[in-house]
Structures are given as structure tokens and as C-alpha cells.
Tab-separated table of C-alpha atoms in Angstrom:
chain	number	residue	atom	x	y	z
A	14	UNK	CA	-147.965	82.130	-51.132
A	15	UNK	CA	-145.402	79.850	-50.756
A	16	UNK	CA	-141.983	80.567	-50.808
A	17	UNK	CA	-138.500	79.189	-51.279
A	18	UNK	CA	-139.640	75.894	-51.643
A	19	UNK	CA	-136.410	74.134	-52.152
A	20	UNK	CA	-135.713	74.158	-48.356
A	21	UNK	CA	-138.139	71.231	-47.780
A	22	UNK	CA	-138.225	67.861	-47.116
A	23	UNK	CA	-139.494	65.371	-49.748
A	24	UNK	CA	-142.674	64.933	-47.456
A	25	UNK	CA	-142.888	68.541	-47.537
A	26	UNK	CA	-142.544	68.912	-50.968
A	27	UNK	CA	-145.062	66.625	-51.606
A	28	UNK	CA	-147.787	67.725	-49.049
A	29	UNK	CA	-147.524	71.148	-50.770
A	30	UNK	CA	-147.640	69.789	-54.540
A	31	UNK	CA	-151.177	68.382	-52.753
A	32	UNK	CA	-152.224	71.325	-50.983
A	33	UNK	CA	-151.943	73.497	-54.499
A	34	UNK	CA	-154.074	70.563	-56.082
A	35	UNK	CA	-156.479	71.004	-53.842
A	36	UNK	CA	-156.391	75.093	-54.167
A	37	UNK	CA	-156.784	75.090	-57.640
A	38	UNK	CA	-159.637	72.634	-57.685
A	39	UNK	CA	-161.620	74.556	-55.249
A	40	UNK	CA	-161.037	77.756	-57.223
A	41	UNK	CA	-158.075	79.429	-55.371
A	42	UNK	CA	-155.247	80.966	-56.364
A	43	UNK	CA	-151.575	80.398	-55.507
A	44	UNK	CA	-148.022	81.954	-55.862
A	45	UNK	CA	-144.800	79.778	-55.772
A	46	UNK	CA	-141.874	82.408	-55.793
A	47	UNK	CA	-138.555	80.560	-55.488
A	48	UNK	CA	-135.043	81.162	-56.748
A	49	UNK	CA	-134.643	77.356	-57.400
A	50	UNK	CA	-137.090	75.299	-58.053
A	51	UNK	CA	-136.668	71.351	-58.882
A	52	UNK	CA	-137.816	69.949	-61.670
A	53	UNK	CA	-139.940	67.019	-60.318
A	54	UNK	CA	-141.862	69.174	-57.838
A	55	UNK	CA	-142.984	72.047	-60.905
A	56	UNK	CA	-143.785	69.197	-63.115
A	57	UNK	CA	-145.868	66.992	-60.519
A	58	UNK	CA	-147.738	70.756	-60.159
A	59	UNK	CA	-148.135	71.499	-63.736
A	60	UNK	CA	-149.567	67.940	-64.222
A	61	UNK	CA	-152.104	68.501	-61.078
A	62	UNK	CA	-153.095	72.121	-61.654
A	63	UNK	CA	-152.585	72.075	-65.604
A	64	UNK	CA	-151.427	75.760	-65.322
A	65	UNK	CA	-148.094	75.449	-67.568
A	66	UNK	CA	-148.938	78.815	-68.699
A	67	UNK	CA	-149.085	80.013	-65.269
A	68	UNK	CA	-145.108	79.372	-65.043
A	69	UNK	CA	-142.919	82.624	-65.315
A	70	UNK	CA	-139.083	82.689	-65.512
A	71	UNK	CA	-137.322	85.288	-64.752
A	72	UNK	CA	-134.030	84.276	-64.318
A	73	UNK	CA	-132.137	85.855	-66.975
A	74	UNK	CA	-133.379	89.037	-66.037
A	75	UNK	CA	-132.272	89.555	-63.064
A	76	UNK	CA	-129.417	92.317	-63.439
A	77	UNK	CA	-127.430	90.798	-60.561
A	78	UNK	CA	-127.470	87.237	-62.093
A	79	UNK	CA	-124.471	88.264	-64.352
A	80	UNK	CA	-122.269	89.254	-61.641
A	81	UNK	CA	-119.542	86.987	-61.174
A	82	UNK	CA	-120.544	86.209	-57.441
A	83	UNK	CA	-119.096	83.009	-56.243
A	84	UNK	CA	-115.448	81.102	-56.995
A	85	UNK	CA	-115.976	77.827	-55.510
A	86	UNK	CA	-113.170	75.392	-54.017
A	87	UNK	CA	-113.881	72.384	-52.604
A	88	UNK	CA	-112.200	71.326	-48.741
A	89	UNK	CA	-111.368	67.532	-48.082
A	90	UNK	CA	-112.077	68.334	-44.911
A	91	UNK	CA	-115.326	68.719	-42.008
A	92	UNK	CA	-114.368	70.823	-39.711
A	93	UNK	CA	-113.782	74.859	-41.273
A	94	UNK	CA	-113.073	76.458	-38.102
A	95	UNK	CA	-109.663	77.183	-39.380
A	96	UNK	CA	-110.045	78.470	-42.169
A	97	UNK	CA	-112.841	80.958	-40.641
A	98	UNK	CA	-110.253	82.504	-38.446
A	99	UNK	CA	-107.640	82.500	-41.059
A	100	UNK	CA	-110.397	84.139	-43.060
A	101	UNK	CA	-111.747	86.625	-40.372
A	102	UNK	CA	-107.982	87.258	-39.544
A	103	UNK	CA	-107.627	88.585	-43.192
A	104	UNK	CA	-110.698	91.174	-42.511
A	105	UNK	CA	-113.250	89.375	-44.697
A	106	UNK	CA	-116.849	88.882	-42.883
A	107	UNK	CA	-117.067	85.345	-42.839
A	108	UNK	CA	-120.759	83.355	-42.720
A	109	UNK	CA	-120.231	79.509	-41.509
A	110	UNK	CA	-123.218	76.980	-42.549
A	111	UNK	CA	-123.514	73.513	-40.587
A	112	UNK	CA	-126.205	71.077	-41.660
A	113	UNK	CA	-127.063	70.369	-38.228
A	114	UNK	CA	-127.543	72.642	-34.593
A	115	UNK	CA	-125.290	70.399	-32.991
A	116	UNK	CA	-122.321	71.092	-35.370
A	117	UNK	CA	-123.171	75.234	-35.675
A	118	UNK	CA	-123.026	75.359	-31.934
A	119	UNK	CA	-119.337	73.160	-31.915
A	120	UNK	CA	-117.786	75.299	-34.366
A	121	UNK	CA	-119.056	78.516	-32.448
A	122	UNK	CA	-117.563	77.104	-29.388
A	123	UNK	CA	-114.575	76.926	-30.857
A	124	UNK	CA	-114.386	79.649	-32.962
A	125	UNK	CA	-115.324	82.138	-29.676
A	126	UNK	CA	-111.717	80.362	-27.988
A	127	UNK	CA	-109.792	81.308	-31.033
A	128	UNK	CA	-111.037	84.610	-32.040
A	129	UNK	CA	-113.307	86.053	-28.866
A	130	UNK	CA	-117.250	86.176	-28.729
A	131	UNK	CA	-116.847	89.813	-29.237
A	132	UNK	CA	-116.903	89.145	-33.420
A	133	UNK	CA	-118.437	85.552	-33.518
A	134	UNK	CA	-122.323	85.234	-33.853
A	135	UNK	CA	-124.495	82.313	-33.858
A	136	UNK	CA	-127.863	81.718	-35.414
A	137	UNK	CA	-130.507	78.475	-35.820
A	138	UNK	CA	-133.824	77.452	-35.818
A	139	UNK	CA	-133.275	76.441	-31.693
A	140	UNK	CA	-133.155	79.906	-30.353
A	141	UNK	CA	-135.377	82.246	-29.047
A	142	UNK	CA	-137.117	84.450	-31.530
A	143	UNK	CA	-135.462	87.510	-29.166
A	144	UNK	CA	-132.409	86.004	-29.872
A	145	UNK	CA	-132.282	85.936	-33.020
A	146	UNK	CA	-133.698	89.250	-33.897
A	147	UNK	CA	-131.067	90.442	-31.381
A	148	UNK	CA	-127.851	88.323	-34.151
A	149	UNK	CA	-129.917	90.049	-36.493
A	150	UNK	CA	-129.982	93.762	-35.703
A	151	UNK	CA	-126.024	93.743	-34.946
A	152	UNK	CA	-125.606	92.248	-37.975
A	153	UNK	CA	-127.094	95.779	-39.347
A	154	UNK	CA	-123.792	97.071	-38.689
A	155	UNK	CA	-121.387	94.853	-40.680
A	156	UNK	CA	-123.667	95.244	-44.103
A	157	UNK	CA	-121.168	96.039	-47.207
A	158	UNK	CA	-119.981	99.467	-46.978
A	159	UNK	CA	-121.087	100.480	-43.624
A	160	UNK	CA	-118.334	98.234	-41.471
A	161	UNK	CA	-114.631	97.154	-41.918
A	162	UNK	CA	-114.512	95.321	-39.235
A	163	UNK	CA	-114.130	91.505	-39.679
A	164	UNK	CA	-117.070	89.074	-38.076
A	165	UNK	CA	-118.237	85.912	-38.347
A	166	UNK	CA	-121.489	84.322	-38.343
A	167	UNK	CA	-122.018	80.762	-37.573
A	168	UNK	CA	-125.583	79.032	-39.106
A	169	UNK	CA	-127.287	76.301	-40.278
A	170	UNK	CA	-130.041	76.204	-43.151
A	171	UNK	CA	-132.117	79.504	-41.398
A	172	UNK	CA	-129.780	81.639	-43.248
A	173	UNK	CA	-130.902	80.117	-46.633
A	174	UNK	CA	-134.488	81.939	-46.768
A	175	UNK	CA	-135.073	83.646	-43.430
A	176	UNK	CA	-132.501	86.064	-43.548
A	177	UNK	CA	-131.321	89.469	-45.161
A	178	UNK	CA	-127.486	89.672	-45.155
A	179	UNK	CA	-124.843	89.566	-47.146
A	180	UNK	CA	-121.216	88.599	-46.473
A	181	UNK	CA	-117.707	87.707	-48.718
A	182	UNK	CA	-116.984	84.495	-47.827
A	183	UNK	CA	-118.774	81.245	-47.210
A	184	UNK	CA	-117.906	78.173	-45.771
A	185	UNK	CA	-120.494	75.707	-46.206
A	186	UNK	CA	-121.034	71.889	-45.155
A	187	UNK	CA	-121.855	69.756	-48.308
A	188	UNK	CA	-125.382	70.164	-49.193
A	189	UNK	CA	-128.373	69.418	-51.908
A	190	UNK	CA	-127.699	71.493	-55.005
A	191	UNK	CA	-130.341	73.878	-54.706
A	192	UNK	CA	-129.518	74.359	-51.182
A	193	UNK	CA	-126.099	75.393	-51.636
A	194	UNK	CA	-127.479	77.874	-54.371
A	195	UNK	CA	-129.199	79.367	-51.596
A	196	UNK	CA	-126.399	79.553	-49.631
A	197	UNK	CA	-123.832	80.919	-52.052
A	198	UNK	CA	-126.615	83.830	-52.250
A	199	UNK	CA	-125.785	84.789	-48.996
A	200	UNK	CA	-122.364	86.576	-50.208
A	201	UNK	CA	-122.087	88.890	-52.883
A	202	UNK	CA	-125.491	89.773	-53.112
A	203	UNK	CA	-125.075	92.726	-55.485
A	204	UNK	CA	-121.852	92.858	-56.032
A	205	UNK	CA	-119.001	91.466	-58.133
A	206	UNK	CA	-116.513	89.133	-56.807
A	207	UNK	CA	-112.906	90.045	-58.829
A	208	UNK	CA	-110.277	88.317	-56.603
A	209	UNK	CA	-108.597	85.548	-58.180
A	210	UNK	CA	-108.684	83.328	-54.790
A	211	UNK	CA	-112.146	81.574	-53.753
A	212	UNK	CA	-114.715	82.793	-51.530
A	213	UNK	CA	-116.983	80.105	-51.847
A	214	UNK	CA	-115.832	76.724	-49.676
A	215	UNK	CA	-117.664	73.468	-49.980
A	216	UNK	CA	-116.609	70.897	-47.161
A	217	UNK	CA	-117.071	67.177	-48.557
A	218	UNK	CA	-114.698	65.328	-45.792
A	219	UNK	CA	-111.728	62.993	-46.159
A	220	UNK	CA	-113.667	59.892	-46.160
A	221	UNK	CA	-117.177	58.839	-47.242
A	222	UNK	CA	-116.960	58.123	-43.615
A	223	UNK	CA	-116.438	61.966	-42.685
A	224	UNK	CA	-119.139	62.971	-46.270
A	225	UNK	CA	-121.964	60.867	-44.356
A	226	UNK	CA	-121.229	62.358	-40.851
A	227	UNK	CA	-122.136	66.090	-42.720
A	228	UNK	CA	-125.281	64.954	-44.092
A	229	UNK	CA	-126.737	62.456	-41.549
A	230	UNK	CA	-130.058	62.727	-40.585
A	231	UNK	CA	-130.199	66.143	-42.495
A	232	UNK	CA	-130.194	65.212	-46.285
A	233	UNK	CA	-130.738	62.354	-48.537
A	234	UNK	CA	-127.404	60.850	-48.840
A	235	UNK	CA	-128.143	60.105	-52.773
A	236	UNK	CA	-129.348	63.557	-53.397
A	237	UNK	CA	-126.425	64.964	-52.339
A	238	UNK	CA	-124.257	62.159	-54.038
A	239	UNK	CA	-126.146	63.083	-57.339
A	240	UNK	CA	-125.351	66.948	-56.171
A	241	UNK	CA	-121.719	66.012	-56.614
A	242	UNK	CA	-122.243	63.880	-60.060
A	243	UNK	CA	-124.023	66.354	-61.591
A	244	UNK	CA	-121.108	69.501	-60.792
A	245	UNK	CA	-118.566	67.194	-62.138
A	246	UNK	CA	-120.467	65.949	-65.185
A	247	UNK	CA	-121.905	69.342	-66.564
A	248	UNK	CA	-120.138	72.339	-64.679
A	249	UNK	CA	-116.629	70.857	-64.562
A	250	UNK	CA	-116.635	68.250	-67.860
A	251	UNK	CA	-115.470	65.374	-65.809
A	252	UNK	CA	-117.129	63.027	-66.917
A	253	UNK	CA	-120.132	60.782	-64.891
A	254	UNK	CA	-117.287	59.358	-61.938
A	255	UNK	CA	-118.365	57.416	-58.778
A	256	UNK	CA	-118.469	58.955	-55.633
A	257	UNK	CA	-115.219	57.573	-54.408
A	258	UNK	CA	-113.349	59.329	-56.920
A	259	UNK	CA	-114.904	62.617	-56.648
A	260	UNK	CA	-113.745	62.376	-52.978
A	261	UNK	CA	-110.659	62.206	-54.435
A	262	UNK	CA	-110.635	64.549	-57.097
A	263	UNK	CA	-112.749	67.216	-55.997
A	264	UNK	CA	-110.992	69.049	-53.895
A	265	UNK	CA	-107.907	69.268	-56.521
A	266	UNK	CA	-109.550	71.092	-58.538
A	267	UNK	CA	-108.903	74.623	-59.141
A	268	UNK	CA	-110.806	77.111	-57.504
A	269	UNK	CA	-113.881	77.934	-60.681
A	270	UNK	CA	-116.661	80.120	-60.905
A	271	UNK	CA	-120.457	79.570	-61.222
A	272	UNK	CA	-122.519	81.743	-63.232
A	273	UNK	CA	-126.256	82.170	-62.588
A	274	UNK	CA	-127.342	79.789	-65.396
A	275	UNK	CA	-124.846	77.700	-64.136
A	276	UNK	CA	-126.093	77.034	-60.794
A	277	UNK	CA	-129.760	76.632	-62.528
A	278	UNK	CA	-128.655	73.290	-64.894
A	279	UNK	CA	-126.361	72.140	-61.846
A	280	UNK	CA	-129.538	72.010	-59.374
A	281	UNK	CA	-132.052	71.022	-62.295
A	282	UNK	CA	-129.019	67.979	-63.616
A	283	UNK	CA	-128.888	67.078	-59.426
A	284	UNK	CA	-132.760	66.195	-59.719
A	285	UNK	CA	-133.097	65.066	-62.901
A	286	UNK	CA	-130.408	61.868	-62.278
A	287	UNK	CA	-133.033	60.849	-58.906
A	288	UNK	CA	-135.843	59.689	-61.090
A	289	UNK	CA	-134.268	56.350	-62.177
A	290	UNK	CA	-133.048	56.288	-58.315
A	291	UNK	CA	-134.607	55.319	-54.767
A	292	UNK	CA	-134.548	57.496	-51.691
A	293	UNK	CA	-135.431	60.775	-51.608
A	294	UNK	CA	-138.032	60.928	-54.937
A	295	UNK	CA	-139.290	57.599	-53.074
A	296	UNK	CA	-140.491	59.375	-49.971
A	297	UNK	CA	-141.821	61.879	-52.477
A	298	UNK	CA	-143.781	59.504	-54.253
A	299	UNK	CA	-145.326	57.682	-51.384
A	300	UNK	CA	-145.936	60.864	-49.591
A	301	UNK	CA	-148.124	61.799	-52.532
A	302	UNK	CA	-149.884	58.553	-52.891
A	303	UNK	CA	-150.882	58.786	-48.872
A	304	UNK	CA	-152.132	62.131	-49.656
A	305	UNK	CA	-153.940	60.864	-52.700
A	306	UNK	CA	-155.678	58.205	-50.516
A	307	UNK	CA	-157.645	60.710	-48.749
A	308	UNK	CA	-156.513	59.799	-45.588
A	309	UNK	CA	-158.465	56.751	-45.415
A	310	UNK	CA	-158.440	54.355	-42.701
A	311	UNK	CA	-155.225	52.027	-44.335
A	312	UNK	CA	-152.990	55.322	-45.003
A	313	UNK	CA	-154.164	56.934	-41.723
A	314	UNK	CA	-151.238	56.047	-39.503
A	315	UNK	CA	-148.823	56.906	-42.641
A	316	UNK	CA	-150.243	60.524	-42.676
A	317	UNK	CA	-149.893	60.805	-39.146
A	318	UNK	CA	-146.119	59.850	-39.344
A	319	UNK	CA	-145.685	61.976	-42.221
A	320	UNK	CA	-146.761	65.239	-40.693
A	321	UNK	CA	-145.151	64.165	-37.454
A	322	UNK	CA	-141.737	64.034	-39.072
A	323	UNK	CA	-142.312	67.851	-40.842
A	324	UNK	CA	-143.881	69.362	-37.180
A	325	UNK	CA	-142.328	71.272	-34.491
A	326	UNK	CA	-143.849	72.263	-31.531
A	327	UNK	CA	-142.865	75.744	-29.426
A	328	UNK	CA	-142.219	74.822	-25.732
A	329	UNK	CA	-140.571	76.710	-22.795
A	330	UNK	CA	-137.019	75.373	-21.563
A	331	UNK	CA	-137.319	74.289	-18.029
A	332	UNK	CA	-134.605	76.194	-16.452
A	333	UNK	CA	-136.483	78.945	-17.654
A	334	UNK	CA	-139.931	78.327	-16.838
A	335	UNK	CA	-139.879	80.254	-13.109
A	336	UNK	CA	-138.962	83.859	-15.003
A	337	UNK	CA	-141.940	83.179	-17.695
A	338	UNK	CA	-144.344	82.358	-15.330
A	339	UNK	CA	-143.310	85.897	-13.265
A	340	UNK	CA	-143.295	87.731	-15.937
A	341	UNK	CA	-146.610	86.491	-17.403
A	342	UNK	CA	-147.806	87.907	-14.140
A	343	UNK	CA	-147.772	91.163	-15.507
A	344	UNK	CA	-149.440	90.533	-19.110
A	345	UNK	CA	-152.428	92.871	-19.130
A	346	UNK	CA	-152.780	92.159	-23.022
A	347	UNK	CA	-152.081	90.250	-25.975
A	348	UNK	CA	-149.332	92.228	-27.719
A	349	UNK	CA	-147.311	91.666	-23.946
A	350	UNK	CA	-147.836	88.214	-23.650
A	351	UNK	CA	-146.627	87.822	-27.225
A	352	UNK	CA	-143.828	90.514	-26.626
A	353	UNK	CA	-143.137	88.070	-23.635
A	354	UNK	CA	-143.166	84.662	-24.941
A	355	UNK	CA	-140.870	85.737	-27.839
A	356	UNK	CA	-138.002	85.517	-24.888
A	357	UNK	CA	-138.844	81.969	-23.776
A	358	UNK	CA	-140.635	79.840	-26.651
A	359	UNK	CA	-138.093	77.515	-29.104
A	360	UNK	CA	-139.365	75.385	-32.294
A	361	UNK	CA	-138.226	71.475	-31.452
A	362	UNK	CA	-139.077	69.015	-34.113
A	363	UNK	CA	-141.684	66.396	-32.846
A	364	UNK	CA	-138.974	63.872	-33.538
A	365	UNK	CA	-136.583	64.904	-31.764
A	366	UNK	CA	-138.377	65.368	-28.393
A	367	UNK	CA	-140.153	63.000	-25.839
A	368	UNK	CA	-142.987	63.543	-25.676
A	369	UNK	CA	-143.521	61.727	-22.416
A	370	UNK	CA	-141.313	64.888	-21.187
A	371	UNK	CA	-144.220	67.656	-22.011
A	372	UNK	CA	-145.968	69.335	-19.056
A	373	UNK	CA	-148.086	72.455	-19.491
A	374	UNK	CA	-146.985	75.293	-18.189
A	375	UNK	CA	-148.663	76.368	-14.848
A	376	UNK	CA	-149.442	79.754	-14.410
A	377	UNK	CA	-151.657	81.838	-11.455
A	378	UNK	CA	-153.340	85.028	-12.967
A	379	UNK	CA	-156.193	86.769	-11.980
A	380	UNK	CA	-156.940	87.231	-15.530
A	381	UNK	CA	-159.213	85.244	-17.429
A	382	UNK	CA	-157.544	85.972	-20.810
A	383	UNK	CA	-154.229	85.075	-19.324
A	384	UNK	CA	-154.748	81.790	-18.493
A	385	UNK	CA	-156.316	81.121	-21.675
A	386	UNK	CA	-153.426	82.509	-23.818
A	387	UNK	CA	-151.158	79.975	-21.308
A	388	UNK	CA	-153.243	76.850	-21.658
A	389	UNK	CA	-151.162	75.989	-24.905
A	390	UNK	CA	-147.612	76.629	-23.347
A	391	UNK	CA	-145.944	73.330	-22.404
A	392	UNK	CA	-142.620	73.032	-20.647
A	393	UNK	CA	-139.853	70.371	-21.588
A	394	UNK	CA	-138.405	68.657	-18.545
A	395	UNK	CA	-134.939	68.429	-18.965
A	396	UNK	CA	-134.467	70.745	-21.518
A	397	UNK	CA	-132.196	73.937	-20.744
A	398	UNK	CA	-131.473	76.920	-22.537
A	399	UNK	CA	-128.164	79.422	-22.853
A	400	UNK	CA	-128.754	82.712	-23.755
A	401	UNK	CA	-127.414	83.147	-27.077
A	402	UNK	CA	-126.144	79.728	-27.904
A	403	UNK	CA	-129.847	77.839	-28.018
A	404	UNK	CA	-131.711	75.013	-26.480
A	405	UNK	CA	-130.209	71.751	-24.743
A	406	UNK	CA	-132.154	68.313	-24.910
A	407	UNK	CA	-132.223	65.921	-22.648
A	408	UNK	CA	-130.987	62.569	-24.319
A	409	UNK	CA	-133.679	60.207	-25.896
């Protein structure tokens, strides 16, 4: 099963349209459920798997789907910590979305000065599982209905598939179509929004200077260009303007709603104007045609780059290496070394670690089992981690 499948990179995309070729030639079966699902990706499937029939829709079926859910407004601005408090302030429960860790963990920074760490979470893919079960469970206390207290929570892209909540307002860096979808379905879940005001904010930037800044080394710069086109040619009726004037004009618009259906041509328009373009659908394509080579001796290196750039690797912060080593000591089974390393491990992308700085972790146990479970812990030197907040790398 494979789910959500929006949220990856065109190299992911592409090493999963292969993986379901290969599935359904050696007999298997396979289940794609997604809420948004671009067009190139189900058509390069359909063509490999020739299972047209197999697609379902169910869209327009959904009950919730003709809610009105989100009123969108669009901020010439990067920085929403602001308009959080101004938000949180007013008694909504307010979820924040940077495109990057660095940015999520800035704005909660700030955010904590303003408005106390009391009602300010923080959540992302650099944290200990621990910790983020622990955002999690408190956030089972401000669910609609059960909670009028005010809160907000502070995220980047783990909120888009990973987790159950549902707030009022959103305040979201600029993002690929389908990803702010995902997003917007993060407030409102089941319920109707009928204020007049928005309580959906998109952040574009002043400049194309500040736009580039929100998506760099995140997103495809002309996806989320096209993202922008393709709201202001078919949602809005503006007409097919360059990206300098939606800078401009975007964020003088009124505050508008999206229907379900809406937000389906919007992501489906987004893709559909990146055929005739580079980019992103390049990295797609030549993704594919390494995978297609069969990894032979030519495309080897490629493949090996490819999967480096989609990998992450678990590893144990060195400042807090001593503890897990202590309290590995007392691991008499599996389920407690798991129970364990859930405190200490974080996911780091391969590229954005040196690798030169990996050292495995050194552990004395009587145990046989032990030190077999620990032979695949590593420790990164220089790395340091803050309880709640996430991991710190040492500069490249």
C-alpha cells in the first residue's frame, strides 16, 4: 500500500511508478490511496500496469467534500509569526506550516517570546519519535469541541499525512498545489467554515527574492510557479499572468473560497502546465529512464545518487549518546530496547549529513542480543539535540 503519494519527490515519484511496474508484472497486487493524486504519475502507472479499470474516484462522494472548509487570502509577506499571535490572541487554534526545519524552529522561537511555551507546540521530521508522540497526545486535548483554549502548533510537511488533527486556521508557506491541499485539510476537517474573514493564509513574500527563500531546496521552484499560474488562470479567472505580476496581484485579492472540486482541477491544472516545461517532470523522467536501465553498469552511479538524495538514516545525537548507552544497560528484550531508542534515534537525510562524522555507537552488555540490536546505531559527532525543539547539525 502506498499512501499519500503527493508528498514525494520527483525521484520518489518515479521509483514508485517503477516499483508498481515491477509488482504487477510479477503478479502482485497494489493499493495507491491518496487524496490528490497528479496526473503524470497515474498516467505513467496506467501506461505501465495497463490497469485503467483498476482506477476508482471517489471524490464526489465524500460527504465532507461539500463543506465550505477553507477561505483563502494570500500574505505578501514570509514571516506569519504575527499574524499567529494576533490569531491565537483571538482564541482560534492556530497550525503554522514552514517548508523547511530551520524556519518551523525560528518561528517557534519566536512565537514562545511573544505568547509563552505554555500554548506553542512544535513538530518535524527531526525529533525524537517520543517527542513527537508526546506534541501529539496534548494535542488530544485541543480537538474541536473538547477545548476553548487557544494553541498553536508550529510544522513543516509531517502534518500533511502523518498526523490526525484538526485546527481553524492555517498559515502556510507557499507550496506545490497538491501539497497545500493537504495542508488546508488540516482545518475544518468536518466541519463548515461560515465566517466571512479567511482562515486559510498562503505566504508568497514581497519579492521573488523573499518567494525563492520559502521554497529553496524544498520544492521545484517551477512547480510552485505553475501552482500560482494555474489558481489565477482557472480558480480566480485572471487570466495566464507572469509570475511578477501575481506577486503583485495576489495578495489583493479578496479573501475566496475553494470547493473540493476546486482544489482537484487547481492541483491537476498545476501539473498539467509542467509537461511542456523542464525541472521537476525532468528529474521525473530521468529518474525513470535510470530505473528502466536496470541498473546497469553506465546508470549505476545515477541510481546510487538517486536513492541517496530520497534516504535518511536514524542516528543518536552526541550530547546524548552517554544516557543511551546507560540505559541500554538495562534492555533485557526487544520491545525495551525499541521502547528505548524511540527517546534517542532522529531521521537525517543522507544529504544533509557528513558522513565522515558517523561513528557506531559503543555499547558494553553482557548480553549477546544487545550488542547485536546496537551494532546498527551510529552516533553523529557534532550533532546535539534539545528536548522538544529537535536536532542541531554541525555545519557542512
Amino acid at each position: 500500500m502506498i499512501d499519500e503519494i503527493q508528498a514525494y519527490s520527483p525521484e520518489a515519484a518515479a521509483i514508485i511508478v517503477k516499483t508498481v511496474e515491477d509488482v504487477n508484472t510479477l503478479g502482485g497486487k497494489f493499493l495507491i490511496m491518496t487524496a490528490t493524486l497528479p496526473g503524470f504519475i497515474k498516467d505513467e502507472i496506467i501506461k505501465r500496469t495497463d490497469l485503467d479499470e483498476g482506477v476508482k474516484d471517489v471524490y464526489d462522494s465524500i460527504p465532507q467534500g461539500r463543506l465550505r472548509r477553507n477561505v483563502l487570502k494570500f500574505k505578501d509577506s514570509s514571516d506569519p509569526t504575527e499574524e499567529a499571535v494576533k490569531l491565537y490572541e483571538e482564541g482560534w487554534k492556530v497550525l503554522v506550516v514552514r517548508n523547511t526545519v530551520k524556519k518551523a524552529i525560528e518561528t517557534y522561537q519566536k512565537l514562545v517570546e511573544k505568547i509563552g511555551k505554555e500554548r506553542v507546540l512544535l513538530v518535524h521530521s527531526r525529533m525524537t519519535l517520543e517527542d513527537r508522540k508526546e506534541v501529539e497526545r496534548i494535542l488530544e486535548n485541543y480537538r474541536p469541541g473538547m477545548n476553548g483554549e487557544s494553541i498553536v502548533l508550529v510544522s513543516t510537511q509531517v502534518v500533511e499525512a502523518s498526523m490526525d488533527i484538526d485546527f481553524d486556521i492555517l498559515l502556510t508557506d507557499v507550496a506545490p498545489a497538491d501539497s497545500l491541499v493537504q495542508r488546508m485539510g488540516r482545518i475544518f476537517r468536518k466541519r463548515e467554515w461560515t465566517e466571512n474573514n479567511p482562515n486559510t493564509f498562503i505566504y508568497i513574500g514581497k519579492s521573488k527574492k523573499e518567494f525563492d527563500s520559502l521554497i529553496k531546496g524544498v520544492y521545484s521552484k517551477d512547480i510552485v510557479e505553475n501552482t500560482l499560474k494555474a489558481l489565477s488562470e482557472v480558480i480566480l479567472g485572471l487570466g495566464e499572468e507572469k509570475i511578477d505580476v501575481l506577486f503583485k496581484n495576489l495578495p489583493k485579492q479578496q479573501p475566496f473560497s475553494l470547493n473540493e472540486s476546486q482544489k482537484r482541477t487547481w492541483v491537476e491544472k498545476t501539473y498539467e502546465k509542467l509537461e511542456l516545461e523542464k525541472g521537476y517532470m525532468e528529474r521525473f523522467r530521468k529518474t525513470l529512464d535510470v530505473l528502466d536501465s536496470g541498473y546497469s553498469s553506465e546508470k549505476k552511479h545515477e541510481a546510487h545518487r538517486i536513492f541517496r538524495r530520497i534516504s535518511s538514516m536514524s542516528i543518536v545525537p552526541e550530547n546524548l549518546k552517554e544516557d543511551l548507552v546507560e540505559e541500554l544497560k538495562g534492555a533485557s528484550n526487544y520491545f525495551e530496547f525499541k521502547q528505548i531508542t524511540s527517546r534517542y534515534l532522529v531521521d537525517v537525510p543522507l544529504y544533509d549529513m557528513d558522513g565522515s562524522l558517523l561513528e557506531p555507537l559503543k555499547v558494553e552488555a553482557q548480553d549477546e542480543k544487545v550488542l547485536r540490536w546496537t551494532s546498527s546505531l551510529y552516533v553523529l559527532k557534532g550533532s546535539k539535540y534539545e528536548k522538544g525543539i529537535g536536532i542541531f547539525l554541525k555545519e557542512k
